[in-house]
Amino acid sequence: MKIQEFMITGNCPSKSNCYKVIKLGSKCALGKQKHLKSYENSFMVQMLQYKYDLIDTEFKFIIDVYYNSRRPDLDNALKVVLDCLQKAGAIKNDNKCIEIVAKKYLDKNEQVLFFLNRRGYAPFMICKKCGLKFSCPNCSIFLTFHKHINQAMCH
């Protein structure tokens, strides 16, 4: 199993406090609160500095979460981080997570560090001109670039 390591900073919000009911015409839906959107955006920007592969197999998730108070719930933060990893294209689906090892620390640095298995050089390729992410024509999964063979492949 290969290891991917990331360090993401910011105040990870509690998933249970991140949604509000919004009215869409005559219907109601759940909408994300501003602080969750802000964290997700910050997470995505920070993930751009890393080269990682889409993990589409079972994986072990190891995370150290640093909070500046004892108040936040660790379990809610885990779901937010897993959702962000999925949105960033680091994991295909958080239901592939077979084990979570989490530690909660009190610290003012607000750092989150986690490790995941890794495959390939880049989890996706983006056209510099138009921003298109190259995907498999058969299954629409993003193509993973393998540097050693200079080829993009579907996993």
Coordinates of N, CA and C in Angstrom, one line a residue:
M1 N 0.8 -1.2 0.0 CA 0.0 0.0 0.0 C 0.9 1.2 0.0
K2 N 0.7 2.1 -1.0 CA 1.4 3.4 -1.0 C 0.7 4.4 -0.1
I3 N 1.5 5.4 0.3 CA 1.0 6.4 1.2 C 0.9 7.7 0.6
Q4 N -0.2 8.4 0.7 CA -0.3 9.8 0.3 C -0.4 10.7 1.6
E5 N 0.3 11.8 1.6 CA 0.3 12.6 2.8 C -0.1 14.0 2.4
F6 N -1.0 14.6 3.2 CA -1.4 16.0 2.9 C -1.4 16.7 4.3
M7 N -1.2 18.0 4.2 CA -1.4 18.8 5.4 C -2.3 20.0 5.0
I8 N -3.5 20.0 5.6 CA -4.5 21.0 5.2 C -4.8 21.8 6.5
T9 N -4.7 23.1 6.4 CA -5.0 24.0 7.5 C -6.4 24.7 7.4
G10 N -6.9 25.1 8.5 CA -8.2 25.7 8.6 C -9.0 25.1 9.7
N11 N -10.1 25.8 10.0 CA -11.1 25.3 11.0 C -12.1 24.4 10.3
C12 N -11.9 23.1 10.5 CA -12.9 22.1 10.0 C -14.2 22.2 10.7
P13 N -15.3 22.6 10.1 CA -16.5 22.8 10.8 C -17.2 21.4 11.1
S14 N -18.1 21.4 12.0 CA -18.8 20.2 12.4 C -19.9 20.0 11.3
K15 N -19.9 18.8 10.7 CA -20.9 18.5 9.7 C -22.3 18.7 10.1
S16 N -22.6 18.4 11.4 CA -24.0 18.5 11.8 C -24.5 19.9 11.9
N17 N -23.6 20.9 12.0 CA -23.9 22.3 12.1 C -23.7 23.0 10.8
C18 N -23.6 22.4 9.7 CA -23.2 23.0 8.4 C -24.3 23.2 7.4
Y19 N -25.5 22.8 7.7 CA -26.6 22.8 6.8 C -27.8 23.6 7.3
K20 N -28.5 24.2 6.4 CA -29.7 24.9 6.8 C -30.8 24.6 5.8
V21 N -32.0 24.7 6.2 CA -33.1 24.5 5.3 C -33.3 25.7 4.5
I22 N -33.4 25.6 3.2 CA -33.6 26.7 2.3 C -34.9 26.4 1.5
K23 N -35.6 27.5 1.1 CA -36.8 27.3 0.3 C -36.4 27.5 -1.2
L24 N -36.8 26.6 -2.0 CA -36.6 26.7 -3.5 C -38.0 26.6 -4.1
G25 N -38.5 27.8 -4.3 CA -39.9 27.9 -4.8 C -40.9 27.4 -3.8
S26 N -41.6 26.3 -4.1 CA -42.5 25.7 -3.1 C -41.9 24.6 -2.3
K27 N -40.7 24.2 -2.6 CA -40.1 23.1 -2.0 C -38.9 23.5 -1.1
C28 N -38.6 22.7 -0.1 CA -37.5 22.9 0.8 C -36.3 22.0 0.5
A29 N -35.1 22.5 0.7 CA -33.9 21.6 0.5 C -32.9 22.0 1.6
L30 N -31.9 21.2 1.7 CA -30.7 21.5 2.6 C -29.7 22.3 1.8
G31 N -29.2 23.4 2.4 CA -28.2 24.2 1.8 C -27.0 24.2 2.7
K32 N -25.8 24.4 2.1 CA -24.6 24.5 2.9 C -24.4 25.8 3.5
Q33 N -24.0 25.9 4.8 CA -23.8 27.1 5.5 C -22.5 27.7 4.9
K34 N -22.3 29.0 5.1 CA -21.2 29.8 4.5 C -19.9 29.2 5.1
H35 N -19.8 28.9 6.3 CA -18.5 28.4 6.9 C -18.1 27.0 6.3
L36 N -19.0 26.2 5.9 CA -18.7 24.9 5.3 C -18.2 25.2 3.9
K37 N -18.9 26.1 3.1 CA -18.4 26.4 1.8 C -17.0 27.0 1.8
S38 N -16.8 27.8 2.8 CA -15.5 28.5 2.9 C -14.4 27.4 3.2
Y39 N -14.7 26.5 4.1 CA -13.7 25.5 4.4 C -13.4 24.6 3.2
E40 N -14.5 24.2 2.5 CA -14.4 23.3 1.3 C -13.5 24.0 0.2
N41 N -13.8 25.3 0.0 CA -13.0 26.1 -1.0 C -11.5 26.2 -0.6
S42 N -11.3 26.4 0.7 CA -9.9 26.5 1.2 C -9.2 25.1 1.0
F43 N -9.9 24.1 1.3 CA -9.4 22.7 1.2 C -9.0 22.4 -0.2
M44 N -9.9 22.8 -1.2 CA -9.7 22.5 -2.6 C -8.4 23.2 -3.1
V45 N -8.3 24.5 -2.7 CA -7.1 25.3 -3.1 C -5.9 24.7 -2.5
Q46 N -5.9 24.2 -1.3 CA -4.7 23.6 -0.7 C -4.3 22.3 -1.3
M47 N -5.3 21.6 -1.8 CA -5.1 20.3 -2.4 C -4.4 20.4 -3.8
L48 N -4.4 21.6 -4.4 CA -3.8 21.8 -5.7 C -2.3 21.7 -5.6
Q49 N -1.7 21.9 -4.4 CA -0.3 21.8 -4.3 C 0.3 20.4 -4.3
Y50 N -0.6 19.4 -4.2 CA -0.2 18.0 -4.1 C -0.5 17.3 -5.4
K51 N 0.4 16.3 -5.6 CA 0.1 15.3 -6.7 C -0.3 14.0 -6.1
Y52 N -1.5 13.6 -6.5 CA -2.1 12.4 -5.9 C -2.9 11.7 -6.9
D53 N -3.2 10.4 -6.6 CA -4.0 9.6 -7.4 C -5.4 9.4 -6.8
L54 N -6.4 9.2 -7.7 CA -7.7 8.8 -7.2 C -7.6 7.4 -6.6
I55 N -8.1 7.3 -5.4 CA -8.1 6.0 -4.7 C -9.5 5.4 -4.9
D56 N -9.6 4.4 -5.6 CA -10.9 3.8 -5.9 C -11.0 2.4 -5.3
T57 N -10.1 2.0 -4.5 CA -10.1 0.7 -3.8 C -10.2 1.0 -2.3
E58 N -10.4 -0.1 -1.5 CA -10.5 0.1 -0.1 C -9.2 0.8 0.5
F59 N -9.4 1.6 1.5 CA -8.2 2.3 2.0 C -8.4 2.6 3.5
K60 N -7.2 2.8 4.1 CA -7.2 3.1 5.6 C -6.9 4.6 5.7
F61 N -7.7 5.3 6.5 CA -7.6 6.7 6.7 C -7.0 7.0 8.1
I62 N -5.9 7.7 8.1 CA -5.2 8.1 9.3 C -5.2 9.6 9.4
I63 N -5.7 10.1 10.4 CA -5.8 11.6 10.5 C -5.5 12.1 11.9
D64 N -4.8 13.1 12.0 CA -4.5 13.9 13.2 C -5.2 15.2 13.1
V65 N -6.1 15.5 13.9 CA -6.9 16.8 13.8 C -6.5 17.7 15.0
Y66 N -6.1 18.9 14.7 CA -5.7 19.9 15.7 C -6.8 20.9 15.9
Y67 N -7.3 21.0 17.1 CA -8.3 22.0 17.4 C -7.8 23.1 18.3
N68 N -8.4 24.2 18.3 CA -8.0 25.3 19.3 C -8.8 25.3 20.5
S69 N -9.8 24.3 20.6 CA -10.6 24.2 21.8 C -11.1 22.7 21.9
R70 N -11.6 22.3 23.0 CA -12.1 20.9 23.2 C -13.6 20.8 22.6
R71 N -14.2 21.8 22.2 CA -15.6 21.8 21.8 C -15.9 21.0 20.6
P72 N -15.1 21.1 19.5 CA -15.6 20.4 18.2 C -15.6 18.9 18.4
D73 N -16.5 18.3 17.7 CA -16.6 16.8 17.7 C -15.7 16.3 16.6
L74 N -15.0 15.3 16.9 CA -14.0 14.7 15.9 C -14.8 13.9 14.8
D75 N -15.9 13.2 15.2 CA -16.6 12.4 14.2 C -17.2 13.2 13.1
N76 N -17.7 14.4 13.4 CA -18.2 15.3 12.4 C -17.2 15.9 11.5
A77 N -16.0 16.1 12.0 CA -14.9 16.6 11.2 C -14.4 15.6 10.2
L78 N -14.4 14.3 10.6 CA -14.0 13.2 9.7 C -14.8 13.2 8.5
K79 N -16.1 13.3 8.6 CA -17.0 13.2 7.5 C -16.8 14.4 6.6
V80 N -16.5 15.6 7.1 CA -16.3 16.8 6.3 C -15.0 16.6 5.5
V81 N -13.9 16.1 6.1 CA -12.7 15.9 5.4 C -12.8 14.8 4.4
L82 N -13.5 13.7 4.7 CA -13.7 12.6 3.7 C -14.5 13.2 2.5
D83 N -15.5 14.0 2.7 CA -16.3 14.6 1.7 C -15.4 15.5 0.8
C84 N -14.5 16.3 1.4 CA -13.6 17.2 0.7 C -12.6 16.4 -0.1
L85 N -12.1 15.3 0.4 CA -11.2 14.4 -0.3 C -11.9 13.8 -1.6
Q86 N -13.2 13.5 -1.4 CA -13.9 12.9 -2.5 C -14.1 14.0 -3.6
K87 N -14.5 15.2 -3.1 CA -14.7 16.4 -4.0 C -13.4 16.7 -4.8
A88 N -12.3 16.6 -4.1 CA -11.0 17.0 -4.7 C -10.5 15.9 -5.7
G89 N -11.1 14.7 -5.7 CA -10.7 13.7 -6.6 C -9.6 12.8 -6.0
A90 N -9.4 12.9 -4.7 CA -8.4 12.0 -4.0 C -8.9 10.6 -3.7
I91 N -10.2 10.6 -3.4 CA -10.9 9.3 -3.2 C -12.1 9.2 -4.1
K92 N -12.4 8.0 -4.5 CA -13.6 7.9 -5.4 C -14.9 8.0 -4.5
N93 N -14.9 7.2 -3.4 CA -16.1 7.2 -2.6 C -15.6 6.9 -1.2
D94 N -16.2 7.7 -0.2 CA -15.8 7.4 1.2 C -16.3 6.1 1.7
N95 N -17.2 5.4 1.0 CA -17.6 4.1 1.5 C -16.5 3.0 1.3
K96 N -15.5 3.4 0.6 CA -14.3 2.5 0.4 C -13.4 2.5 1.6
C97 N -13.6 3.4 2.5 CA -12.8 3.5 3.7 C -13.1 2.3 4.7
I98 N -12.1 1.5 4.9 CA -12.4 0.3 5.7 C -11.9 0.5 7.2
E99 N -11.1 1.5 7.4 CA -10.5 1.7 8.8 C -10.2 3.2 8.9
I100 N -10.6 3.8 10.1 CA -10.2 5.1 10.4 C -9.4 5.1 11.7
V101 N -8.3 5.8 11.7 CA -7.5 6.0 12.9 C -7.4 7.5 13.1
A102 N -8.0 8.0 14.1 CA -8.1 9.4 14.3 C -7.6 9.8 15.7
K103 N -6.9 11.0 15.7 CA -6.4 11.5 17.0 C -6.8 13.0 17.0
K104 N -7.3 13.4 18.2 CA -7.7 14.8 18.4 C -6.7 15.5 19.3
Y105 N -6.2 16.6 18.9 CA -5.2 17.4 19.7 C -5.7 18.8 19.9
L106 N -5.3 19.4 21.0 CA -5.5 20.8 21.3 C -4.3 21.5 20.9
D107 N -4.5 22.5 19.9 CA -3.3 23.2 19.4 C -3.8 24.4 18.7
K108 N -3.1 25.5 18.6 CA -3.5 26.7 18.0 C -3.2 26.8 16.5
N109 N -2.4 25.8 16.0 CA -2.0 25.8 14.6 C -3.1 25.4 13.6
E110 N -4.2 24.8 14.1 CA -5.3 24.4 13.3 C -4.9 23.5 12.1
Q111 N -4.0 22.6 12.3 CA -3.5 21.7 11.2 C -4.2 20.4 11.2
V112 N -4.4 19.9 10.0 CA -4.9 18.6 9.8 C -4.0 17.8 8.9
L113 N -3.6 16.6 9.3 CA -2.6 15.8 8.6 C -3.2 14.5 8.4
F114 N -3.2 14.0 7.2 CA -3.8 12.6 6.9 C -3.0 11.9 5.9
F115 N -3.1 10.6 5.9 CA -2.3 9.7 5.0 C -3.3 8.8 4.2
L116 N -3.0 8.6 2.9 CA -3.8 7.7 2.1 C -2.9 6.9 1.2
N117 N -3.4 5.8 0.7 CA -2.6 5.0 -0.3 C -2.6 5.8 -1.6
R118 N -1.6 5.5 -2.5 CA -1.4 6.3 -3.7 C -1.1 5.4 -4.9
R119 N -1.6 5.9 -6.1 CA -1.3 5.2 -7.3 C -1.1 6.3 -8.4
G120 N -0.1 6.1 -9.2 CA 0.2 7.1 -10.3 C 0.8 8.4 -9.9
Y121 N 1.0 9.3 -10.9 CA 1.7 10.5 -10.7 C 0.7 11.7 -10.4
A122 N -0.4 11.7 -11.2 CA -1.4 12.7 -11.0 C -2.8 12.1 -11.2
P123 N -3.8 12.5 -10.3 CA -5.1 11.8 -10.3 C -5.9 12.2 -11.5
F124 N -5.6 13.3 -12.1 CA -6.3 13.7 -13.3 C -5.5 14.7 -14.1
M125 N -5.8 14.9 -15.4 CA -5.1 15.8 -16.2 C -6.1 16.9 -16.7
I126 N -5.7 18.2 -16.6 CA -6.5 19.3 -17.0 C -5.9 20.0 -18.2
C127 N -6.7 20.3 -19.2 CA -6.3 21.1 -20.3 C -6.0 22.5 -19.8
K128 N -4.8 23.1 -20.1 CA -4.5 24.4 -19.7 C -5.3 25.5 -20.4
K129 N -5.8 25.2 -21.6 CA -6.5 26.2 -22.4 C -8.0 26.3 -21.9
C130 N -8.7 25.1 -21.8 CA -10.1 25.2 -21.6 C -10.5 24.6 -20.2
G131 N -9.6 24.0 -19.5 CA -9.9 23.5 -18.1 C -10.6 22.2 -18.1
L132 N -10.7 21.5 -19.2 CA -11.3 20.2 -19.3 C -10.5 19.2 -18.6
K133 N -11.2 18.3 -17.7 CA -10.5 17.2 -17.1 C -10.8 16.0 -18.0
F134 N -9.7 15.3 -18.3 CA -9.8 14.2 -19.2 C -10.3 13.0 -18.5
S135 N -11.4 12.4 -19.1 CA -12.0 11.2 -18.4 C -12.1 10.1 -19.4
C136 N -12.3 8.9 -18.8 CA -12.5 7.7 -19.6 C -13.8 7.7 -20.4
P137 N -13.7 7.4 -21.7 CA -14.9 7.4 -22.5 C -15.9 6.2 -22.1
N138 N -15.4 5.2 -21.4 CA -16.2 4.1 -21.1 C -17.0 4.3 -19.7
C139 N -16.3 4.9 -18.7 CA -16.9 5.0 -17.4 C -16.9 6.4 -16.8
S140 N -16.4 7.3 -17.5 CA -16.4 8.8 -17.1 C -15.5 9.1 -15.8
I141 N -14.7 8.1 -15.4 CA -13.8 8.4 -14.3 C -12.6 9.2 -14.8
F142 N -12.1 10.1 -14.0 CA -10.9 10.9 -14.5 C -9.7 10.0 -14.8
L143 N -9.0 10.2 -15.9 CA -7.8 9.4 -16.2 C -6.7 9.8 -15.3
T144 N -6.0 8.8 -14.8 CA -4.8 9.0 -13.9 C -3.6 8.9 -14.8
F145 N -2.7 10.0 -14.6 CA -1.5 10.0 -15.4 C -0.3 9.3 -14.6
H146 N 0.3 8.3 -15.4 CA 1.4 7.6 -14.8 C 2.7 8.1 -15.5
K147 N 3.6 8.8 -14.8 CA 4.7 9.5 -15.3 C 5.7 8.5 -15.9
H148 N 6.0 7.3 -15.2 CA 7.0 6.4 -15.6 C 6.7 5.8 -17.0
I149 N 5.4 5.7 -17.4 CA 5.1 5.2 -18.8 C 4.6 6.3 -19.7
N150 N 4.5 7.5 -19.1 CA 4.0 8.7 -19.8 C 2.7 8.5 -20.5
Q151 N 1.7 8.0 -19.7 CA 0.4 7.6 -20.2 C -0.7 7.8 -19.2
A152 N -1.8 8.3 -19.6 CA -3.0 8.4 -18.8 C -3.8 7.1 -18.9
M153 N -4.3 6.6 -17.7 CA -5.0 5.4 -17.7 C -6.3 5.5 -16.8
C154 N -7.2 4.7 -17.1 CA -8.4 4.5 -16.3 C -8.2 3.5 -15.3
H155 N -8.6 3.7 -14.1 CA -8.5 2.7 -13.0 C -9.8 2.3 -12.6

